[in-house]
Amino acid sequence: MKSLAAALLALAVALPAASQTPPGATPDNDPYIWLEDVDGARAMQWVEGQNAKSAARLEKDPRFETFLAEARGIFTAKDRIPTPRFRAGGIDNLWQDDAHPHGLWRHTSVESYRTASPAWTTILDVDALAKAEGKRWFYKGAVCLKPAETTCLVRLSNGGGDAVELREFDTRSRAFTAGGFRFAEGKQYVEWLDPQTLIVGREWAPGELTESGYPMVLKTVSRTGETKEVFRSQKSDVWAQPVVLRGEGGRTDGVIVQRGLTFYESEYSLLTDRGLVRIPLPAKAQQQDYVDGQVIFTLQEAWGGFQPGALIAYELAALKAGTAKPQLIFAPGPRQAIQQVAATDGQLVVALLEDVKGAVDVWDYAGGRWTSKRLPLPKDANVTLVDTSPKDDRLFVNVESFLEPNSLWLADGAAGTAAQVKALPARFAAKTHLVEQFWATSSDGTKIPYFVVRPKAAKLDGSIPTLMYGYGGFEVAKPPIYMPEAGKLWMERGGAYVIANIRGGGEFGPAWHQSVLREKRQLAFDDFAAVARDLFARKITSARRLGIYGRSNGGVLTTVSMTQHPELWNAVVVESPLIDMLRYHKLSAGASWVGEYGNPDVAEDRAFIARYSGYQNLKPGVRYPEAYITTNTRDDRVHPGHARKFAARLEEMGVPYLYYEQTFGGHANDADPELNARRWARHYVYLAQKLMD
């Protein structure tokens, strides 16, 4: 699927000064630095007080219980599509509902999965495990030994964060292996080399992590406990990760070491008996998969005659011999972008965007040539890969759009066929709305696409309550998706929804992303404001009825939009956010994102970051919209101190705001279905108060 670096996005992407403090505040003159103490008594007392005030406002609203019931019905529905994962010749799924909020890891056959009522076998009851051990365990996947895939390393998160404990598990006996491999909690990578040996990246000794908080030392670990260091990165790097290349029958054909120099720049080397052998690549390249003896990469910059965004292959045998030359597989056009790459047993699968709509191509390698065919899937929809089979050429694909619920398709890459196997029932009345795609003109003349989902019958007089979403970072595209909670709680009540495909995302490939990196970031914020003004010009909505929402990197967007253009919106939802951009690199995984934003410790970078950083640019006397700021105590990716300090700064200035911090669940905020339902109920009560009342 996506590269390991991209998987850490999900990407889906901290410092208040007193009123008189200028941009460039340091911890020494930041009166709210104490709010960065995640579990500190003073900080948690502040959180409890804020939560109580916000709950009184939002959860006492007459609409809250209705919104909560509707959201709970969505997130705990029994007729959801169970997300499939190929394993051991069958299908795995993690199932969460009101009776199992932490989840059941379960298994069935492919044939049974295709029926309306699959016969599931529970492998691990995560709720029972959490209760027995007195922990808030959440299942974060398993790394299983091929080809049988019955001996696995289970990833368990205590609270839903990125840090996990690893334990060996036997799926046949459905029990943890006595005396098996086990690693204490931490951010760590692990792959099987053979039944007796692992390659692991973790904090082996105190401090053996990069400045970003990720592993920097890779070791092989045997069942006897013997360890051998095979790679050591630098503290200033982002991470060191192992990639095991699986050949026929699950054998280990080779091991690649990725040294992450920055979030976007890496060195790739083969681990051989002679030591590390560098793979000739530009710094901005991502390893994607391995199939038919070919190691697959995407290029994020022009190199060797290849354009940015190109998909290329190296023959592994030639790499080992030092004679390899890259071969072009596919070069996206100007309105295309590669979103996902994955291998089946003998095919390479590529999910694309074309004008921000999805398609899937399957590539075959034979006779030294790559040839492709397009899978017969619905058009004008978002199409994403769910999983690919390592034992044959089958793959699952998800298809969705704003008004059409998710459907799951089982395709055969070799045959070029695809058939729908499951479909989500409609969660809201979609016939009242229509979807339009428009283009706004940004400050430098660039055309910015955006989607509008609005009521058909509403007058275009600027009165439609509208929620606008944006992200604009890390080359993460935001195509149309089916959002049942937005449909039920917002659109059914007459609201409109907008996705602004601003620069920084991956809608049109690497160039769309790289055009707003570092000192050019202001253009992404300009794009967002341009979409708002275009909505006003089309009389779809007005500043009185427009609200914005962003999370993670989107928190940079929403807080900058709030401080630079308070006149454009009447509601601002800031979730799991980055905000203090002069200190972000000191908090949690922030140092890994210097390639995106710049380094505040470098004077030139600090100057351009300080010009937009939402935390430092709040100004006394400005009439800001009342924001709703929310985060999670157990978010170990984006530090909760960002959200806390922004709220404290607003409080100091006498600016109205709401703040709520969930105490577990991690960065995604969706580990527990009940808490997720309450989260969205609060969101939409706030938005209804601000934009519909």
mmCIF file with all atom_site columns, N, CA, C and O in Angstrom, residues 24 38 87 120 126 191 230 245 295 337 382 406 433 435 449 480 557 566 580 596 603 626 652:
data_model
loop_
_atom_site.group_PDB
_atom_site.id
_atom_site.type_symbol
_atom_site.label_atom_id
_atom_site.label_alt_id
_atom_site.label_comp_id
_atom_site.label_asym_id
_atom_site.label_entity_id
_atom_site.label_seq_id
_atom_site.pdbx_PDB_ins_code
_atom_site.Cartn_x
_atom_site.Cartn_y
_atom_site.Cartn_z
_atom_site.occupancy
_atom_site.B_iso_or_equiv
_atom_site.pdbx_formal_charge
_atom_site.auth_seq_id
_atom_site.auth_comp_id
_atom_site.auth_asym_id
_atom_site.auth_atom_id
_atom_site.pdbx_PDB_model_num
ATOM 1  N N  . GLY A 1 24  ? 7.837   35.459  18.262  1.00 0.00 ? 24  GLY A N  1
ATOM 2  C CA . GLY A 1 24  ? 9.182   35.036  18.645  1.00 0.00 ? 24  GLY A CA 1
ATOM 3  C C  . GLY A 1 24  ? 9.251   34.692  20.113  1.00 0.00 ? 24  GLY A C  1
ATOM 4  O O  . GLY A 1 24  ? 10.318  34.585  20.702  1.00 0.00 ? 24  GLY A O  1
ATOM 5  N N  . VAL A 1 38  ? 1.567   17.206  29.823  1.00 0.00 ? 38  VAL A N  1
ATOM 6  C CA . VAL A 1 38  ? 0.360   16.503  29.386  1.00 0.00 ? 38  VAL A CA 1
ATOM 7  C C  . VAL A 1 38  ? -0.504  16.038  30.553  1.00 0.00 ? 38  VAL A C  1
ATOM 8  O O  . VAL A 1 38  ? -1.710  16.288  30.585  1.00 0.00 ? 38  VAL A O  1
ATOM 9  N N  . ARG A 1 87  ? -5.889  -12.376 5.263   1.00 0.00 ? 87  ARG A N  1
ATOM 10 C CA . ARG A 1 87  ? -4.914  -13.061 6.119   1.00 0.00 ? 87  ARG A CA 1
ATOM 11 C C  . ARG A 1 87  ? -5.235  -14.540 6.162   1.00 0.00 ? 87  ARG A C  1
ATOM 12 O O  . ARG A 1 87  ? -6.399  -14.930 6.256   1.00 0.00 ? 87  ARG A O  1
ATOM 13 N N  . TRP A 1 120 ? -18.358 -15.492 11.557  1.00 0.00 ? 120 TRP A N  1
ATOM 14 C CA . TRP A 1 120 ? -17.105 -14.981 12.123  1.00 0.00 ? 120 TRP A CA 1
ATOM 15 C C  . TRP A 1 120 ? -16.622 -15.842 13.286  1.00 0.00 ? 120 TRP A C  1
ATOM 16 O O  . TRP A 1 120 ? -17.422 -16.318 14.089  1.00 0.00 ? 120 TRP A O  1
ATOM 17 N N  . VAL A 1 126 ? -10.791 -7.686  22.450  1.00 0.00 ? 126 VAL A N  1
ATOM 18 C CA . VAL A 1 126 ? -9.929  -6.639  23.006  1.00 0.00 ? 126 VAL A CA 1
ATOM 19 C C  . VAL A 1 126 ? -10.544 -6.040  24.266  1.00 0.00 ? 126 VAL A C  1
ATOM 20 O O  . VAL A 1 126 ? -9.834  -5.675  25.201  1.00 0.00 ? 126 VAL A O  1
ATOM 21 N N  . GLU A 1 191 ? 9.290   -6.318  11.625  1.00 0.00 ? 191 GLU A N  1
ATOM 22 C CA . GLU A 1 191 ? 9.007   -7.186  10.478  1.00 0.00 ? 191 GLU A CA 1
ATOM 23 C C  . GLU A 1 191 ? 9.630   -8.548  10.760  1.00 0.00 ? 191 GLU A C  1
ATOM 24 O O  . GLU A 1 191 ? 10.663  -8.660  11.421  1.00 0.00 ? 191 GLU A O  1
ATOM 25 N N  . VAL A 1 230 ? 21.957  -3.578  13.035  1.00 0.00 ? 230 VAL A N  1
ATOM 26 C CA . VAL A 1 230 ? 22.215  -3.587  11.593  1.00 0.00 ? 230 VAL A CA 1
ATOM 27 C C  . VAL A 1 230 ? 22.207  -2.187  10.998  1.00 0.00 ? 230 VAL A C  1
ATOM 28 O O  . VAL A 1 230 ? 22.682  -1.978  9.886   1.00 0.00 ? 230 VAL A O  1
ATOM 29 N N  . LEU A 1 245 ? 11.222  -7.316  1.763   1.00 0.00 ? 245 LEU A N  1
ATOM 30 C CA . LEU A 1 245 ? 10.699  -7.633  0.438   1.00 0.00 ? 245 LEU A CA 1
ATOM 31 C C  . LEU A 1 245 ? 10.317  -9.109  0.402   1.00 0.00 ? 245 LEU A C  1
ATOM 32 O O  . LEU A 1 245 ? 11.179  -9.987  0.533   1.00 0.00 ? 245 LEU A O  1
ATOM 33 N N  . VAL A 1 295 ? 11.300  -3.790  -7.383  1.00 0.00 ? 295 VAL A N  1
ATOM 34 C CA . VAL A 1 295 ? 11.098  -2.899  -6.242  1.00 0.00 ? 295 VAL A CA 1
ATOM 35 C C  . VAL A 1 295 ? 10.513  -1.593  -6.777  1.00 0.00 ? 295 VAL A C  1
ATOM 36 O O  . VAL A 1 295 ? 11.106  -0.955  -7.659  1.00 0.00 ? 295 VAL A O  1
ATOM 37 N N  . ALA A 1 337 ? -3.054  12.206  -10.267 1.00 0.00 ? 337 ALA A N  1
ATOM 38 C CA . ALA A 1 337 ? -2.150  12.026  -9.128  1.00 0.00 ? 337 ALA A CA 1
ATOM 39 C C  . ALA A 1 337 ? -2.281  10.598  -8.622  1.00 0.00 ? 337 ALA A C  1
ATOM 40 O O  . ALA A 1 337 ? -3.394  10.067  -8.497  1.00 0.00 ? 337 ALA A O  1
ATOM 41 N N  . ASN A 1 382 ? -15.043 8.587   -5.431  1.00 0.00 ? 382 ASN A N  1
ATOM 42 C CA . ASN A 1 382 ? -13.744 8.381   -4.795  1.00 0.00 ? 382 ASN A CA 1
ATOM 43 C C  . ASN A 1 382 ? -13.508 6.875   -4.702  1.00 0.00 ? 382 ASN A C  1
ATOM 44 O O  . ASN A 1 382 ? -14.349 6.142   -4.182  1.00 0.00 ? 382 ASN A O  1
ATOM 45 N N  . ASN A 1 406 ? -20.893 4.175   0.830   1.00 0.00 ? 406 ASN A N  1
ATOM 46 C CA . ASN A 1 406 ? -19.772 3.290   0.497   1.00 0.00 ? 406 ASN A CA 1
ATOM 47 C C  . ASN A 1 406 ? -20.268 1.955   -0.042  1.00 0.00 ? 406 ASN A C  1
ATOM 48 O O  . ASN A 1 406 ? -21.216 1.366   0.476   1.00 0.00 ? 406 ASN A O  1
ATOM 49 N N  . HIS A 1 433 ? -30.129 17.000  -1.781  1.00 0.00 ? 433 HIS A N  1
ATOM 50 C CA . HIS A 1 433 ? -28.906 17.748  -2.039  1.00 0.00 ? 433 HIS A CA 1
ATOM 51 C C  . HIS A 1 433 ? -28.341 17.462  -3.431  1.00 0.00 ? 433 HIS A C  1
ATOM 52 O O  . HIS A 1 433 ? -28.692 16.465  -4.066  1.00 0.00 ? 433 HIS A O  1
ATOM 53 N N  . VAL A 1 435 ? -24.451 17.976  -5.823  1.00 0.00 ? 435 VAL A N  1
ATOM 54 C CA . VAL A 1 435 ? -23.009 18.187  -5.728  1.00 0.00 ? 435 VAL A CA 1
ATOM 55 C C  . VAL A 1 435 ? -22.538 19.007  -6.926  1.00 0.00 ? 435 VAL A C  1
ATOM 56 O O  . VAL A 1 435 ? -22.908 18.713  -8.067  1.00 0.00 ? 435 VAL A O  1
ATOM 57 N N  . PRO A 1 449 ? -9.723  24.109  -7.042  1.00 0.00 ? 449 PRO A N  1
ATOM 58 C CA . PRO A 1 449 ? -10.999 23.397  -7.128  1.00 0.00 ? 449 PRO A CA 1
ATOM 59 C C  . PRO A 1 449 ? -11.632 23.211  -5.751  1.00 0.00 ? 449 PRO A C  1
ATOM 60 O O  . PRO A 1 449 ? -10.938 23.111  -4.736  1.00 0.00 ? 449 PRO A O  1
ATOM 61 N N  . PRO A 1 480 ? -14.037 13.538  -2.822  1.00 0.00 ? 480 PRO A N  1
ATOM 62 C CA . PRO A 1 480 ? -15.376 13.340  -2.244  1.00 0.00 ? 480 PRO A CA 1
ATOM 63 C C  . PRO A 1 480 ? -15.457 12.052  -1.423  1.00 0.00 ? 480 PRO A C  1
ATOM 64 O O  . PRO A 1 480 ? -14.965 11.009  -1.855  1.00 0.00 ? 480 PRO A O  1
ATOM 65 N N  . LEU A 1 557 ? -4.385  25.549  9.500   1.00 0.00 ? 557 LEU A N  1
ATOM 66 C CA . LEU A 1 557 ? -5.225  26.258  8.534   1.00 0.00 ? 557 LEU A CA 1
ATOM 67 C C  . LEU A 1 557 ? -6.345  27.034  9.218   1.00 0.00 ? 557 LEU A C  1
ATOM 68 O O  . LEU A 1 557 ? -6.568  28.221  8.918   1.00 0.00 ? 557 LEU A O  1
ATOM 69 N N  . PRO A 1 566 ? -10.789 37.066  10.293  1.00 0.00 ? 566 PRO A N  1
ATOM 70 C CA . PRO A 1 566 ? -11.907 36.813  11.222  1.00 0.00 ? 566 PRO A CA 1
ATOM 71 C C  . PRO A 1 566 ? -13.252 37.233  10.654  1.00 0.00 ? 566 PRO A C  1
ATOM 72 O O  . PRO A 1 566 ? -14.298 36.754  11.111  1.00 0.00 ? 566 PRO A O  1
ATOM 73 N N  . ASP A 1 580 ? 0.869   26.400  17.666  1.00 0.00 ? 580 ASP A N  1
ATOM 74 C CA . ASP A 1 580 ? 2.061   27.171  18.007  1.00 0.00 ? 580 ASP A CA 1
ATOM 75 C C  . ASP A 1 580 ? 3.189   26.744  17.085  1.00 0.00 ? 580 ASP A C  1
ATOM 76 O O  . ASP A 1 580 ? 3.959   25.835  17.378  1.00 0.00 ? 580 ASP A O  1
ATOM 77 N N  . GLU A 1 596 ? 8.020   20.220  6.021   1.00 0.00 ? 596 GLU A N  1
ATOM 78 C CA . GLU A 1 596 ? 6.744   20.815  5.604   1.00 0.00 ? 596 GLU A CA 1
ATOM 79 C C  . GLU A 1 596 ? 6.680   22.305  5.923   1.00 0.00 ? 596 GLU A C  1
ATOM 80 O O  . GLU A 1 596 ? 6.301   23.118  5.082   1.00 0.00 ? 596 GLU A O  1
ATOM 81 N N  . ALA A 1 603 ? 16.823  31.271  11.892  1.00 0.00 ? 603 ALA A N  1
ATOM 82 C CA . ALA A 1 603 ? 16.282  32.632  11.912  1.00 0.00 ? 603 ALA A CA 1
ATOM 83 C C  . ALA A 1 603 ? 15.416  32.935  10.698  1.00 0.00 ? 603 ALA A C  1
ATOM 84 O O  . ALA A 1 603 ? 14.320  33.511  10.824  1.00 0.00 ? 603 ALA A O  1
ATOM 85 N N  . GLU A 1 626 ? -16.133 33.042  17.700  1.00 0.00 ? 626 GLU A N  1
ATOM 86 C CA . GLU A 1 626 ? -16.013 32.131  18.840  1.00 0.00 ? 626 GLU A CA 1
ATOM 87 C C  . GLU A 1 626 ? -15.628 30.746  18.329  1.00 0.00 ? 626 GLU A C  1
ATOM 88 O O  . GLU A 1 626 ? -16.393 30.102  17.617  1.00 0.00 ? 626 GLU A O  1
ATOM 89 N N  . GLU A 1 652 ? -7.285  34.732  28.116  1.00 0.00 ? 652 GLU A N  1
ATOM 90 C CA . GLU A 1 652 ? -6.555  35.893  28.623  1.00 0.00 ? 652 GLU A CA 1
ATOM 91 C C  . GLU A 1 652 ? -7.004  37.186  27.938  1.00 0.00 ? 652 GLU A C  1
ATOM 92 O O  . GLU A 1 652 ? -7.131  38.243  28.571  1.00 0.00 ? 652 GLU A O  1
#
